[in-house]
């Protein structure tokens, strides 16, 4: 592969509310067994990109733990491999990453020390599969300076929190607006870019001189008329996890057979860290309908239209409906949970009731757990 | 110089012929167990959990699945710079090339491997038991008694004692006598086939007995050490230990995992069982599914009803199908409107629509009644059973079968239908 990969996983997002209090959005658990960064990492690995840097900053503990070994994504290599780059104090810099462009600029040695001619930049909070080989081919054929992956969003999705794109018939980007108040198109940027490595180094150095730090605003939008910036439209499943509602609906999408089939059955696979948990166990009284249950769970109650992550315990006579139960949650007997996201490692007392009325409720409960 | 205090030698070359078609293509240690595991995962996980990081795995019979499963030992953290897991098949020598002819002969042929680690102690294990055991505690016992050989033993019911090698020990656990499968047992301490030897003693015994045909630990090496009046000790083990040597004991051991708090608990944090996981996604249970008293592996899709069963990874159970008291191994597909009762379905098998397994009255199996009994229907790996077939109890199917292989779309109880070659 003639490209190296950079995954931007440092961001926080206030629209994720309490969910990113203890983790970056790239480390959000998705679809029962994965974390959002697994999708970008697996796509890079499956596209034979050999050298990948993950830039982390905000609340990186959970993410670093997930990336503790590169072998799960087949990056445990002598040639290339996985680089986790956190902000570091150096002789001439003592700043945090001040933006996406700055994050890459602060690690410009990674770009300078590589020999591959292209760089693929992706955000760590997208849920998708992509063949970056085809993307690069498109970029080369178009003789583009930068290629931006984009997608027409469905009618019911509010595109005003994305970057919206208007392209001409040759797919050259004419307009690019970041989080417009009033979107003119429903084509949004997926936050995945291809750029020639030397070009990127040059642009980043220029930006740094001018104290500009944001990749979208200070490179894409600023250069769109003088550089050839093309859009590469995808049609397959793509979501990004930028708000509680996105997060909830993305997980619920996995209850649809076509989405499950696309991610779980069709080649190539999505990889994740292996947790060595036993099979899920269903005791007397378990009644599970239209739900995903992950390994290590023990179910004694009723679960409907929900996604239950790893190692959760659901007590007798519980009723869980239309909810997401994150990793290692203990739910005591006779508990009713509806329209909720239950934060990981929660312990919920017996006989509790949590119900999201107009919106999804985030449940954070830190009661004492008595381990049997 | 490399020095390891204790290394393990894991005997995994046996066929386990009493598991019938389950071991026609794989060695017994590679047979699936408990939804996502293989039998060898238990001794391998015990090794790493006990701090034994050097394990030689002796393979001989049908080693392919075993080799790919073990790989370089990543799932068990046995990928080490020094030591780790090494698969040891029999090999050609300048003279006297032979297969492994017995348990001790296999170890004898790998003296060089053991010597390279310069160990104090060698732990001998077999790859066909389900248990959790801290070998470090056994080693402490071995050291405290200044033993030359320590044999792990387990109290068994007196009426079953005649099936085992029985140790007769004094109150200090020193073994005075032992009997192999005695008609009138004088003790109920059965050997578990787990030994710790002082390496010097083991090496000396193996070399002295090298010419013995089918050199075996229980029959030759232990008696040899006993005759020389070396201190032999019995280490009593009181946990869960199951020999899954027969189809019925294999079925029972799987079913015991379903109990509300199983005697053998896979959910304990401090003694994890590791395995190679290929399938990661969660399992999906459809809106019409019913699952009770069962364990199910990753990535399975359940559209039918499952009661009292152990389901592996990547299994599909179709709409309208009812599975009871059965074991279904990885990547098998049970299509629609089937009824399975007390069936063992090996890996990658396809059962067509409207198939009934385990129907009718029991009858003795016509080819191997000592293997296929207790009413269990067994289907070997990569088999296909076509639509609309009814199969009785104690019957066995192996291979890609078509409607022409069945009379009146049925296979009576006790019948055998094997199409795949050996």
mmCIF file of C-alpha atoms in Angstrom, chain B residues 8 12 30 51 134 160 203 210 212 255 301 318 348 390 397:
data_model
loop_
_atom_site.group_PDB
_atom_site.id
_atom_site.type_symbol
_atom_site.label_atom_id
_atom_site.label_comp_id
_atom_site.label_asym_id
_atom_site.label_seq_id
_atom_site.Cartn_x
_atom_site.Cartn_y
_atom_site.Cartn_z
ATOM 1 C CA UNK B 8 4.980 -28.888 31.074
ATOM 2 C CA UNK B 12 -2.320 -34.428 22.892
ATOM 3 C CA UNK B 30 -9.174 -30.315 19.619
ATOM 4 C CA UNK B 51 2.825 -19.583 35.937
ATOM 5 C CA UNK B 134 -3.117 -24.668 40.107
ATOM 6 C CA UNK B 160 -16.136 -46.753 39.973
ATOM 7 C CA UNK B 203 15.289 -38.684 32.320
ATOM 8 C CA UNK B 210 13.645 -46.918 26.423
ATOM 9 C CA UNK B 212 10.111 -51.230 26.460
ATOM 10 C CA UNK B 255 -24.845 -29.938 30.197
ATOM 11 C CA UNK B 301 -28.172 -16.160 15.220
ATOM 12 C CA UNK B 318 -33.733 -21.340 11.965
ATOM 13 C CA UNK B 348 -19.763 -26.817 10.129
ATOM 14 C CA UNK B 390 -36.306 -38.271 10.615
ATOM 15 C CA UNK B 397 -24.502 -39.658 10.647
#
